[in-house]
Coordinates of C-alpha atoms in Angstrom, one line a residue:
X10 CA 13.2 25.9 -18.4
X11 CA 13.4 23.3 -21.1
X12 CA 13.9 24.9 -24.5
X13 CA 11.1 24.6 -27.1
X14 CA 13.5 23.3 -29.7
X15 CA 14.6 20.5 -27.4
X16 CA 11.0 19.4 -26.7
X17 CA 10.0 19.7 -30.3
X18 CA 13.0 17.8 -31.6
X19 CA 12.1 14.8 -29.4
X20 CA 8.6 14.6 -30.8
X21 CA 9.6 15.3 -34.5
X22 CA 12.0 12.4 -34.3
X23 CA 9.3 10.4 -32.6
X24 CA 6.7 11.1 -35.3
X25 CA 8.9 9.7 -38.0
X26 CA 8.9 6.3 -36.3
X27 CA 5.5 6.6 -34.7
X28 CA 4.1 3.2 -35.7
X29 CA 2.1 0.7 -33.7
X30 CA 4.1 -2.3 -32.8
X31 CA 2.6 -5.8 -33.0
X32 CA 3.7 -6.4 -29.4
X33 CA 5.9 -4.7 -26.8
X34 CA 8.8 -6.9 -25.6
X35 CA 9.8 -6.5 -21.9
X36 CA 13.5 -6.6 -21.1
X37 CA 12.7 -7.4 -17.5
X38 CA 10.0 -9.9 -16.6
X39 CA 8.4 -10.3 -13.1
X40 CA 10.2 -12.6 -10.8
X41 CA 6.8 -13.7 -9.5
X42 CA 3.3 -13.6 -11.2
X43 CA -0.1 -13.6 -9.6
X44 CA -1.7 -16.9 -9.2
X45 CA -4.1 -18.4 -11.8
X46 CA -7.1 -17.7 -9.5
X47 CA -8.1 -15.4 -6.7
X48 CA -8.7 -17.0 -3.3
X49 CA -11.9 -16.4 -1.4
X50 CA -10.9 -15.1 2.0
X51 CA -13.1 -16.1 5.0
X52 CA -10.9 -14.7 7.9
X53 CA -10.3 -11.4 9.5
X54 CA -8.9 -9.6 6.5
X55 CA -11.5 -11.2 4.3
X56 CA -14.2 -9.6 6.5
X57 CA -12.6 -6.2 6.3
X58 CA -12.1 -6.5 2.5
X59 CA -15.8 -7.3 2.0
X60 CA -16.7 -4.2 4.0
X61 CA -14.3 -2.0 2.0
X62 CA -15.7 -3.4 -1.3
X63 CA -19.2 -2.7 -0.2
X64 CA -18.2 0.9 0.5
X65 CA -16.8 1.1 -3.1
X66 CA -20.1 -0.3 -4.5
X67 CA -22.2 2.2 -2.6
X68 CA -20.4 5.3 -4.0
X69 CA -22.4 8.0 -5.8
X70 CA -21.0 7.8 -9.4
X71 CA -22.9 10.9 -10.6
X72 CA -21.0 13.0 -8.0
X73 CA -17.7 11.7 -9.2
X74 CA -18.4 12.5 -12.9
X75 CA -20.1 15.8 -12.4
X76 CA -17.0 18.0 -12.2
X77 CA -15.8 16.7 -15.7
X78 CA -19.0 18.0 -17.2
X79 CA -18.3 21.6 -16.3
X80 CA -14.6 22.1 -16.6
X81 CA -14.5 25.2 -14.4
X82 CA -11.8 24.3 -11.9
X83 CA -8.6 26.3 -11.3
X84 CA -6.9 24.6 -8.4
X85 CA -8.6 21.7 -6.8
X86 CA -8.3 17.9 -7.3
X87 CA -11.7 16.4 -7.9
X88 CA -10.6 14.9 -11.2
X89 CA -8.5 12.2 -9.3
X90 CA -11.6 10.7 -7.7
X91 CA -13.0 9.0 -10.8
X92 CA -9.8 7.2 -11.6
X93 CA -9.3 6.1 -8.0
X94 CA -12.8 4.9 -7.6
X95 CA -13.0 2.9 -10.9
X96 CA -9.6 1.2 -10.3
X97 CA -10.8 0.3 -6.8
X98 CA -14.0 -1.0 -8.2
X99 CA -12.4 -3.0 -11.0
X100 CA -9.9 -4.8 -8.7
X101 CA -12.9 -5.4 -6.3
X102 CA -15.0 -6.8 -9.1
X103 CA -12.2 -9.2 -10.1
X104 CA -12.4 -10.6 -6.5
X105 CA -16.2 -10.7 -6.1
X106 CA -17.5 -11.0 -9.7
X107 CA -20.5 -8.9 -8.5
X108 CA -22.7 -8.2 -11.6
X109 CA -24.2 -5.1 -9.9
X110 CA -20.7 -3.6 -9.3
X111 CA -19.8 -4.3 -12.9
X112 CA -22.9 -2.5 -14.1
X113 CA -21.8 0.5 -12.0
X114 CA -18.3 0.3 -13.5
X115 CA -19.7 0.4 -17.0
X116 CA -21.9 3.4 -16.2
X117 CA -18.9 5.2 -14.7
X118 CA -16.9 4.6 -17.8
X119 CA -19.7 5.6 -20.2
X120 CA -20.5 8.8 -18.2
X121 CA -16.9 9.9 -18.1
X122 CA -16.0 9.4 -21.8
X123 CA -19.1 11.4 -22.7
X124 CA -17.4 14.4 -21.3
X125 CA -14.3 14.2 -23.6
X126 CA -13.6 17.3 -25.5
X127 CA -13.0 17.2 -29.3
X128 CA -9.3 17.8 -28.7
X129 CA -9.2 14.7 -26.4
X130 CA -9.1 16.4 -23.0
X131 CA -10.9 14.8 -20.1
X132 CA -10.6 16.8 -16.9
X133 CA -12.3 19.5 -14.9
X134 CA -10.0 22.5 -15.4
X135 CA -10.9 25.7 -17.1
X136 CA -9.1 26.0 -20.5
X137 CA -6.9 28.9 -19.2
X138 CA -5.9 26.8 -16.2
X139 CA -4.9 23.6 -18.1
X140 CA -1.6 22.0 -16.8
X141 CA -1.7 24.0 -13.6
X142 CA -2.1 22.9 -10.0
X143 CA -3.6 19.3 -10.0
X144 CA -4.7 19.2 -13.7
X145 CA -2.0 16.8 -14.9
X146 CA -2.4 14.7 -11.8
X147 CA -6.1 14.4 -12.5
X148 CA -5.4 13.3 -16.1
X149 CA -3.0 10.7 -14.7
X150 CA -5.9 9.1 -12.9
X151 CA -8.2 9.4 -15.9
X152 CA -5.7 7.4 -18.0
X153 CA -5.2 4.8 -15.2
X154 CA -8.9 4.3 -14.9
X155 CA -9.4 4.0 -18.7
X156 CA -6.6 1.4 -18.9
X157 CA -8.0 -0.6 -16.0
X158 CA -11.3 -0.7 -17.8
X159 CA -9.6 -1.8 -21.0
X160 CA -7.8 -4.6 -19.1
X161 CA -10.9 -5.8 -17.5
X162 CA -12.1 -7.1 -21.0
X163 CA -9.8 -6.1 -23.8
X164 CA -12.0 -7.5 -26.5
X165 CA -15.2 -5.8 -25.3
X166 CA -13.6 -2.6 -24.1
X167 CA -11.4 -1.8 -27.1
X168 CA -12.7 1.8 -27.2
X169 CA -11.1 2.5 -23.8
X170 CA -7.6 2.4 -25.0
X171 CA -8.4 4.8 -27.9
X172 CA -10.0 7.2 -25.5
X173 CA -6.8 7.0 -23.3
X174 CA -4.6 7.6 -26.3
X175 CA -6.5 10.8 -27.1
X176 CA -6.1 12.0 -23.5
X177 CA -2.4 11.4 -23.6
X178 CA -2.0 12.9 -27.1
X179 CA -3.8 16.1 -25.8
X180 CA -1.5 16.2 -22.8
X181 CA 1.6 15.9 -24.9
X182 CA 0.4 18.6 -27.4
X183 CA -0.4 21.0 -24.6
X184 CA 2.9 20.6 -22.8
X185 CA 4.7 21.1 -26.2
X186 CA 2.7 24.3 -26.8
X187 CA 3.3 25.5 -23.2
X188 CA 7.1 25.5 -23.8
X189 CA 7.7 24.6 -20.2
X190 CA 9.2 21.4 -18.6
X191 CA 6.5 19.1 -17.2
X192 CA 8.2 19.1 -13.8
X193 CA 7.7 22.9 -13.6
X194 CA 3.9 22.5 -14.0
X195 CA 1.6 21.8 -11.1
X196 CA 2.4 21.2 -7.4
X197 CA 5.2 19.7 -5.3
X198 CA 8.2 20.3 -7.5
X199 CA 7.1 18.2 -10.4
X200 CA 6.2 15.1 -8.3
X201 CA 2.5 15.4 -9.0
X202 CA 2.9 16.1 -12.7
X203 CA 5.8 13.7 -13.2
X204 CA 3.8 10.9 -11.8
X205 CA 1.9 10.7 -15.0
X206 CA 4.9 8.5 -16.1
X207 CA 3.1 5.4 -14.8
X208 CA 0.0 5.5 -17.0
X209 CA 2.1 6.7 -20.0
X210 CA 4.3 3.7 -19.8
X211 CA 1.3 1.5 -19.3
X212 CA -0.3 3.0 -22.4
X213 CA 2.8 2.3 -24.4
X214 CA 2.8 -1.4 -23.2
X215 CA -0.8 -1.8 -24.4
X216 CA -0.6 0.2 -27.6
X217 CA 3.0 -0.1 -28.8
X218 CA 2.9 3.6 -29.9
X219 CA 6.5 4.8 -29.7
X220 CA 5.5 8.3 -28.9
X221 CA 4.4 7.3 -25.4
X222 CA 7.7 5.6 -24.7
X223 CA 9.6 8.7 -25.8
X224 CA 7.3 10.9 -23.7
X225 CA 8.0 8.6 -20.7
X226 CA 11.8 9.0 -21.3
X227 CA 11.3 12.8 -21.6
X228 CA 9.6 12.9 -18.1
X229 CA 12.5 11.0 -16.5
X230 CA 15.0 13.3 -18.2
X231 CA 13.0 16.3 -16.8
X232 CA 13.2 14.9 -13.3
X233 CA 17.0 14.8 -13.5
X234 CA 17.5 18.4 -14.6
X235 CA 19.5 20.6 -12.3
X236 CA 17.5 22.0 -9.5
X237 CA 14.6 19.5 -9.9
X238 CA 13.7 16.4 -7.9
X239 CA 16.4 14.2 -9.4
X240 CA 14.6 11.1 -8.2
X241 CA 17.3 8.8 -9.6
X242 CA 20.5 10.7 -8.9
X243 CA 19.5 11.7 -5.3
X244 CA 18.4 8.1 -4.5
X245 CA 21.7 6.7 -5.9
X246 CA 23.6 9.3 -3.9
X247 CA 21.8 8.3 -0.7
X248 CA 19.9 11.6 -0.1
X249 CA 17.1 10.8 2.4
X250 CA 13.5 11.2 1.1
X251 CA 12.9 13.8 3.8
X252 CA 15.7 16.0 2.4
X253 CA 15.2 15.8 -1.3
X254 CA 14.1 19.4 -1.9
X255 CA 13.6 21.1 1.5
X256 CA 11.3 24.0 1.9
X257 CA 12.9 27.4 2.5
X258 CA 11.5 29.8 5.1
X259 CA 8.5 31.6 3.8
X260 CA 8.1 29.2 0.9
X261 CA 4.6 27.9 0.0
X262 CA 3.8 24.3 1.1
X263 CA 3.0 23.1 -2.4
X264 CA 6.7 23.8 -3.3
X265 CA 7.9 21.0 -1.0
X266 CA 9.8 18.2 -2.7
X267 CA 9.1 15.6 0.1
X268 CA 5.5 14.8 -0.8
X269 CA 5.3 11.2 0.0
X270 CA 2.3 10.0 -2.0
X271 CA 3.4 11.7 -5.2
X272 CA 7.0 10.7 -4.9
X273 CA 6.2 7.0 -4.5
X274 CA 3.8 7.3 -7.5
X275 CA 6.8 8.5 -9.6
X276 CA 8.8 5.5 -8.6
X277 CA 5.8 3.2 -9.5
X278 CA 6.1 4.7 -13.0
X279 CA 9.9 4.3 -13.0
X280 CA 9.5 0.5 -12.3
X281 CA 7.1 0.3 -15.2
X282 CA 9.7 1.9 -17.4
X283 CA 12.4 -0.3 -16.0
X284 CA 10.6 -3.4 -17.3
X285 CA 10.7 -1.9 -20.8
X286 CA 14.2 -0.5 -20.9
X287 CA 16.1 -2.8 -18.5
X288 CA 17.9 0.3 -17.1
X289 CA 19.2 -1.0 -13.8
X290 CA 19.5 2.4 -12.2
X291 CA 15.7 2.7 -12.3
X292 CA 15.4 -0.3 -10.1
X293 CA 18.3 0.6 -7.9
X294 CA 17.0 4.1 -7.3
X295 CA 13.6 2.8 -6.4
X296 CA 14.9 0.1 -4.0
X297 CA 17.3 2.5 -2.3
X298 CA 14.4 5.0 -1.9
X299 CA 12.2 2.3 -0.4
X300 CA 15.0 1.2 1.9
X301 CA 15.4 4.8 3.1
X302 CA 11.6 5.0 3.7
X303 CA 11.7 1.8 5.8
X304 CA 14.7 3.0 7.8
X305 CA 13.5 6.6 8.3
X306 CA 9.8 7.0 7.7
X307 CA 7.6 3.9 8.1
X308 CA 6.4 3.7 11.7
X309 CA 5.3 0.7 13.7
X310 CA 1.8 0.5 12.1
X311 CA 3.2 0.5 8.5
X312 CA 2.5 4.1 7.4
X313 CA 4.1 7.5 7.7
X314 CA 4.2 11.2 6.7
X315 CA 2.9 14.4 8.2
X316 CA 0.8 16.6 6.0
X317 CA 1.7 13.8 3.5
X318 CA 5.4 14.7 3.5
X319 CA 8.4 12.7 4.6
X320 CA 10.0 14.1 7.7
X321 CA 12.2 11.4 9.3
X322 CA 9.0 10.4 11.0
X323 CA 10.0 7.0 12.2
X324 CA 11.9 8.6 15.0
X325 CA 9.2 11.0 15.9
X326 CA 6.2 8.7 15.9
X327 CA 5.8 8.7 19.7
X328 CA 4.8 12.4 19.6
X329 CA 1.4 14.0 18.8
X330 CA 1.7 14.6 15.0
X331 CA -0.7 16.5 12.9
X332 CA -2.1 14.9 9.7
X333 CA -0.2 11.7 10.4
X334 CA -0.4 8.4 8.4
X335 CA -2.5 9.5 5.4
X336 CA -4.4 6.5 4.0
X337 CA -3.3 7.6 0.4
X338 CA 0.3 7.3 1.6
X339 CA -0.4 3.9 3.1
X340 CA -2.1 2.8 -0.1
X341 CA 0.7 3.9 -2.4
X342 CA 3.3 2.4 -0.1
X343 CA 1.5 -1.0 -0.3
X344 CA 1.2 -0.7 -4.1
X345 CA 4.9 0.2 -4.5
X346 CA 6.0 -2.7 -2.3
X347 CA 3.7 -4.9 -4.4
X348 CA 5.5 -3.9 -7.6
X349 CA 8.9 -4.5 -6.0
X350 CA 8.0 -7.9 -4.7
X351 CA 6.7 -9.1 -8.1
X352 CA 9.9 -7.7 -9.8
X353 CA 12.5 -8.9 -7.4
X354 CA 10.9 -11.8 -5.5
X355 CA 12.2 -10.4 -2.2
X356 CA 9.7 -11.3 0.7
X357 CA 10.9 -8.2 2.7
X358 CA 8.4 -6.3 0.6
X359 CA 5.6 -8.6 1.7
X360 CA 6.6 -8.0 5.3
X361 CA 5.9 -4.3 4.8
X362 CA 2.6 -5.0 3.1
X363 CA 1.5 -7.3 5.9
X364 CA 2.3 -4.8 8.5
X365 CA 0.5 -2.0 6.7
X366 CA -2.6 -4.1 5.9
X367 CA -3.2 -5.4 9.5
X368 CA -2.6 -2.1 11.1
X369 CA -2.6 1.2 9.3
X370 CA -5.0 0.3 6.5
X371 CA -7.5 -1.5 8.8
X372 CA -7.3 1.4 11.2
X373 CA -8.2 3.8 8.4
X374 CA -11.2 1.8 7.3
X375 CA -14.4 3.0 9.1
X376 CA -16.3 0.3 11.0
X377 CA -19.1 0.3 8.4
X378 CA -16.6 0.1 5.5
X379 CA -18.1 3.1 3.8
X380 CA -15.0 5.3 3.7
X381 CA -11.5 5.8 5.2
X382 CA -10.3 8.1 8.0
X383 CA -7.7 10.2 6.2
X384 CA -5.3 10.4 9.1
X385 CA -5.5 7.5 11.6
X386 CA -3.2 8.6 14.5
X387 CA -1.2 6.5 16.9
X388 CA -2.9 8.1 20.0
X389 CA -5.8 10.2 21.0
X390 CA -9.2 10.2 19.3
X391 CA -9.9 8.9 15.9
X392 CA -11.8 11.4 13.8
X393 CA -14.1 10.8 10.8
X394 CA -13.0 12.6 7.7
X395 CA -15.3 14.8 5.6
X396 CA -15.4 15.4 1.9
X397 CA -13.1 17.4 -0.2
X398 CA -13.4 19.9 -3.0
X399 CA -17.1 20.4 -2.3
X400 CA -17.9 16.7 -2.6
X401 CA -18.9 14.0 -0.1
X402 CA -15.9 11.9 -1.2
X403 CA -12.3 12.5 -0.1
X404 CA -9.2 11.2 -1.7
X405 CA -8.6 8.4 0.8
X406 CA -12.2 7.3 0.6
X407 CA -11.7 6.8 -3.1
X408 CA -8.2 5.2 -2.8
X409 CA -7.9 2.9 0.1
X410 CA -9.5 -0.2 -1.5
X411 CA -7.0 -0.1 -4.3
X412 CA -4.5 -1.5 -1.7
X413 CA -7.0 -3.6 0.2
X414 CA -8.0 -5.6 -2.8
X415 CA -4.3 -6.4 -3.6
X416 CA -4.2 -8.8 -0.6
X417 CA -6.0 -11.7 -2.3
X418 CA -3.9 -11.2 -5.4
X419 CA -0.7 -11.5 -3.4
X420 CA -1.8 -14.3 -1.1
X421 CA -0.4 -16.9 -3.5
X422 CA 2.1 -16.2 -6.3
X423 CA 3.7 -18.4 -8.9
X424 CA 7.0 -19.0 -10.6
X425 CA 8.1 -21.9 -12.7
X426 CA 9.8 -23.2 -9.6
X427 CA 7.0 -23.2 -7.1
X428 CA 3.6 -22.0 -5.7
X429 CA 4.4 -19.4 -3.0
X430 CA 2.2 -19.0 0.1
X431 CA 2.7 -15.4 1.1
X432 CA 0.0 -14.7 3.7
X433 CA -2.0 -16.7 6.1
X434 CA -5.8 -16.4 6.2
X435 CA -8.7 -18.8 6.3
X436 CA -9.3 -19.3 2.6
X437 CA -9.7 -21.5 -0.5
X438 CA -7.9 -21.2 -3.8
X439 CA -6.6 -23.3 -6.7
X440 CA -3.6 -23.2 -9.1
X441 CA -2.2 -25.1 -12.1
X442 CA 1.2 -26.7 -11.9
X443 CA 3.6 -26.6 -14.9
X444 CA 2.2 -30.0 -15.8
X445 CA -1.2 -28.4 -16.0
X446 CA -2.4 -30.3 -13.0
X447 CA -5.2 -28.5 -11.1
X448 CA -4.5 -28.2 -7.4
X449 CA -6.9 -27.0 -4.7
X450 CA -5.4 -25.4 -1.7
X451 CA -7.3 -24.6 1.5
X452 CA -6.1 -22.8 4.6
X453 CA -7.8 -23.5 7.9
X454 CA -6.8 -21.0 10.5
X455 CA -7.8 -18.2 12.9
X456 CA -4.6 -16.4 12.3
X457 CA -3.6 -13.8 13.5
X458 CA -5.8 -14.5 16.5
X459 CA -4.3 -18.0 16.8
X460 CA -0.8 -19.1 16.0
X461 CA -1.6 -22.3 14.1
X462 CA -2.3 -22.8 10.3
X463 CA -3.4 -25.9 8.6
X464 CA -2.9 -26.0 4.8
X465 CA -4.6 -28.8 2.8
X466 CA -3.3 -29.7 -0.6
X467 CA -5.6 -31.5 -3.1
X468 CA -4.1 -32.1 -6.5
X469 CA -6.4 -33.6 -9.2
X470 CA -3.6 -36.2 -9.6
X471 CA -0.5 -37.0 -7.6
X472 CA 2.5 -34.9 -8.7
X473 CA 5.9 -33.7 -7.4
X474 CA 6.1 -29.9 -7.1
X475 CA 7.2 -27.3 -4.7
X476 CA 5.2 -25.4 -2.1
X477 CA 7.1 -22.4 -0.6
X478 CA 5.9 -21.0 2.7
X479 CA 6.9 -17.5 3.8
X480 CA 8.5 -17.5 7.2
X481 CA 7.9 -14.1 8.7
X482 CA 10.6 -12.1 10.5
X483 CA 8.2 -11.5 13.5
X484 CA 8.0 -15.3 14.2
X485 CA 10.5 -17.0 16.4
X486 CA 11.2 -20.7 15.9
X487 CA 8.3 -22.0 13.8
X488 CA 7.0 -25.6 14.1
X489 CA 6.3 -27.1 10.7
X490 CA 5.0 -30.6 9.8
X491 CA 3.7 -32.2 6.6
X492 CA 1.4 -35.1 7.4
X493 CA 3.6 -37.0 10.0
X494 CA 7.0 -35.6 8.9
X495 CA 8.6 -32.8 10.9
X496 CA 10.6 -30.1 9.1
X497 CA 13.4 -27.9 10.4
X498 CA 12.4 -24.3 9.8
X499 CA 14.3 -21.1 9.5
X500 CA 13.1 -17.4 9.7
X501 CA 14.3 -14.1 8.5
X502 CA 12.1 -13.1 5.6
X503 CA 12.7 -16.3 3.7
X504 CA 10.6 -19.1 2.2
X505 CA 10.5 -22.7 3.5
X506 CA 10.4 -24.8 0.4
X507 CA 8.8 -28.3 0.5
X508 CA 9.4 -30.5 -2.5
X509 CA 7.5 -33.8 -2.5
X510 CA 4.9 -35.8 -4.4
X511 CA 1.6 -34.3 -3.3
X512 CA -1.6 -36.3 -3.0
X513 CA -5.1 -35.5 -2.2
X514 CA -5.6 -34.9 1.5
X515 CA -2.0 -34.0 2.2
X516 CA -1.7 -31.4 5.0
X517 CA 0.8 -28.9 6.1
X518 CA 0.7 -27.8 9.8
X519 CA 2.4 -24.6 10.9
X520 CA 2.6 -23.1 14.4
X521 CA 4.3 -19.7 14.6
X522 CA 6.1 -18.5 17.6
X523 CA 4.2 -15.3 18.2
X524 CA 5.7 -14.1 21.5
X525 CA 4.8 -10.5 22.2
X526 CA 7.7 -8.2 21.3
X527 CA 8.9 -4.9 22.7
X528 CA 10.0 -2.1 20.4
X529 CA 11.8 0.8 21.9
X530 CA 12.6 4.3 20.7
X531 CA 14.3 6.6 23.1
X532 CA 12.3 6.5 26.4
X533 CA 9.2 5.0 24.8
X534 CA 8.1 1.5 24.0
X535 CA 5.4 -0.3 22.1
X536 CA 4.2 -3.9 22.0
X537 CA 3.4 -6.2 19.0
X538 CA 2.2 -9.7 18.6
X539 CA 3.0 -11.3 15.3
X540 CA 2.1 -8.7 12.7
X541 CA -0.4 -6.9 15.0
X542 CA 0.4 -3.7 16.8
X543 CA -1.3 -3.5 20.3
X544 CA -2.7 -0.4 21.9
X545 CA -4.3 0.7 25.1
X546 CA -8.0 1.8 24.8
X547 CA -10.1 3.6 27.4
X548 CA -13.0 1.1 26.9
X549 CA -11.1 -1.3 29.1
X550 CA -11.6 1.1 32.0
X551 CA -8.2 0.0 33.5
X552 CA -6.9 3.5 34.4
X553 CA -5.6 6.6 32.8
X554 CA -4.3 5.4 29.5
X555 CA -1.7 8.1 29.0
X556 CA 0.1 7.4 32.2
X557 CA 3.7 6.3 31.9
X558 CA 4.8 2.7 32.3
X559 CA 8.1 1.0 33.1
X560 CA 9.4 -2.1 31.4
X561 CA 10.1 -5.1 33.7
X562 CA 13.8 -5.6 34.7
X563 CA 16.0 -7.8 32.5
X564 CA 13.6 -7.8 29.7
X565 CA 15.1 -9.3 26.5
X566 CA 13.0 -8.1 23.6
X567 CA 9.8 -10.1 24.5
X568 CA 7.1 -9.8 27.1
X569 CA 4.5 -12.1 28.5
X570 CA 0.9 -11.2 27.6
X571 CA -2.3 -13.2 28.0
X572 CA -5.2 -13.4 25.5
X573 CA -8.5 -12.3 27.0
X574 CA -11.6 -14.3 26.5
X575 CA -14.0 -11.4 27.2
X576 CA -13.5 -8.8 24.4
X577 CA -15.2 -5.5 24.4
X578 CA -17.7 -4.9 21.6
X579 CA -16.2 -3.9 18.2
X580 CA -12.7 -5.1 19.2
X581 CA -11.0 -8.0 17.3
X582 CA -8.2 -8.9 19.8
X583 CA -7.8 -8.3 23.5
X584 CA -4.8 -9.1 25.7
X585 CA -3.6 -8.3 29.2
X586 CA -0.1 -7.5 30.4
X587 CA 1.4 -6.7 33.8
X588 CA 3.4 -3.5 33.9
X589 CA 4.6 -1.1 36.6
X590 CA 2.5 2.0 35.9
X591 CA 2.6 5.7 36.8
X592 CA 5.3 7.9 38.4
X593 CA 4.4 7.4 42.1
X594 CA 5.5 3.7 42.2
X595 CA 8.1 2.8 44.8
X596 CA 10.9 1.7 42.4
X597 CA 12.4 -0.4 45.1
X598 CA 9.2 -2.4 45.7
X599 CA 7.6 -2.5 42.3
X600 CA 4.1 -4.0 42.1
X601 CA 3.0 -4.3 38.4
X602 CA -0.6 -3.6 37.5
X603 CA -2.6 -5.5 34.9
X604 CA -3.6 -3.4 31.9
X605 CA -5.4 -4.4 28.7
X606 CA -4.5 -4.0 25.1
X607 CA -6.4 -4.4 21.8
X608 CA -5.3 -4.6 18.2
X609 CA -4.5 -1.2 16.6
X610 CA -7.1 -1.7 13.9
X611 CA -9.8 -1.7 16.7
X612 CA -8.3 1.0 18.8
X613 CA -10.4 4.2 18.9
X614 CA -13.1 2.9 16.6
X615 CA -16.0 4.6 18.4
X616 CA -14.6 7.8 17.1
X617 CA -15.2 9.7 20.3
X618 CA -13.9 10.0 23.9
X619 CA -15.3 6.5 24.7
X620 CA -12.2 5.0 23.1
X621 CA -9.2 7.2 23.7
X622 CA -6.2 5.1 22.7
X623 CA -2.4 5.0 22.4
X624 CA 0.3 2.8 21.0
X625 CA 3.5 4.1 22.6
X626 CA 4.1 4.0 26.4
X627 CA 6.4 6.6 27.7
X628 CA 8.7 5.5 30.5
X629 CA 9.1 7.9 33.5
X630 CA 12.4 9.4 34.2
X631 CA 14.2 7.5 37.0
X632 CA 17.4 9.2 38.0
X633 CA 18.5 6.3 40.3
X634 CA 19.4 4.4 37.1
X635 CA 22.5 6.6 36.8
X636 CA 23.9 5.6 40.3
X637 CA 25.8 2.4 41.2
X638 CA 24.3 0.5 44.1
X639 CA 26.8 0.0 47.0

């Protein structure tokens, strides 16, 4: 336990120099910045995003604020919903500029701040239960929501940052009085409480109050104490995320140190602090952790975790797994990769975001866009998720659109060197060059249904600048042409940079090689096309969908599939493939059978037995493979 004298000394020293700085200087700037404008998306993801935003708009705000008015809770997590909803709503408003949504955001803010206690507390916990269970976690989301509201219009919403400071001051005072380390408060070995690091650093960046920077450093120091999560040390030493603080037999589940969502939230805060301090171990620890998550946890659809904990799940994804692929985990994974991409400029993080968006996140969104399925599985029946904590809303329903609405922000990014085209979607956008020349950019494409993309560049005046096109790793040899000039392309998570004098009407033509690929783990295999994971679905009525299948002989990583013209209702994509099916096949005279596949986002979306589905094919055991033919 942290000694009271240690904690007190930190804040006595802080109070001596606790002045508001004129500005906060960053030691580390982003490698990339968001574009000047947000594109309007008119393709597949744009359609899904609009559904998700409408779901945010239709939420019952009174229900979200009501728990804060009573402050009677002792263990549940209702206080996270307001912050998740308002951050989702604000990022959605930035995209739509919907006046009705803005009015709802204003009301949600006004109603919440009306519940603030004289001591600064905004939460739903009983006074004798402060700092316990999910209380600090809920305060984290309160501060995040207040800062998002401030950022929406800093001149108009000046009060929001003062409200946030009072919430933070109250938290610091209560922890000081408690005489207990922050990581020993709440659930999951300090991962939930320690994740308050993110809004605390954000508050410092906006206020310049040194107390918040010192509190942030105290949190990180607390992580690193002997016997605690040691998120930096263990990452640098290569400890897998699934083995950080294993549960012991008979130990309560909330003592686990592998909680995926909360762990990644802590690293989001660490990246915020890295920008201020320039401490390279903060970035290294985060990147090593993310690398381990990619290698050991993220499955073929871009999510992971069981009961929201890491468990080396990448190698177990072919099995029936309970509470798999929580949407809050997917959302936080996308957000963490977004931060790393902006900081480092590495397109490998975009690759992860793209995979998660097209598969896990879309599969989690209900067909009407009103909420998210908490645990979209890789096989079986998709199930609607109910409310939590006595409310109609659940955590994923409040959270998912925070990730969805990042897509248009990331579609184009900028540096002084170039404008970067990161994703491909039928869309329209504009940007300014370093010479302050306004350039309109339009993508005409049916991607990912089709392999071709046309990008039209229309500068207000001719100018030489660089357009950089992401060449995804899932693409083979990509055909690229500018007007009548062919370009040699390369792949492997890199950008194809085109430097030329651009004039109105110039066009870039891209055709991706999107051969269907085979992915194998042990005796199971799955099929993808471009960024899309494919699945069997019983609506095709082409046989027992859980029957085994064999891969054709001499297969070399790809497989021939055909796009179907007739697509069942409520499916986006449909393909057919010929595979030897079942276990009764004469292996010496194999006659493949045609089966059908749809995109994973559409699989199972009737939410009943009409659309049983599966991603992974299990291959039958064939003992003749061990013999040598005479």
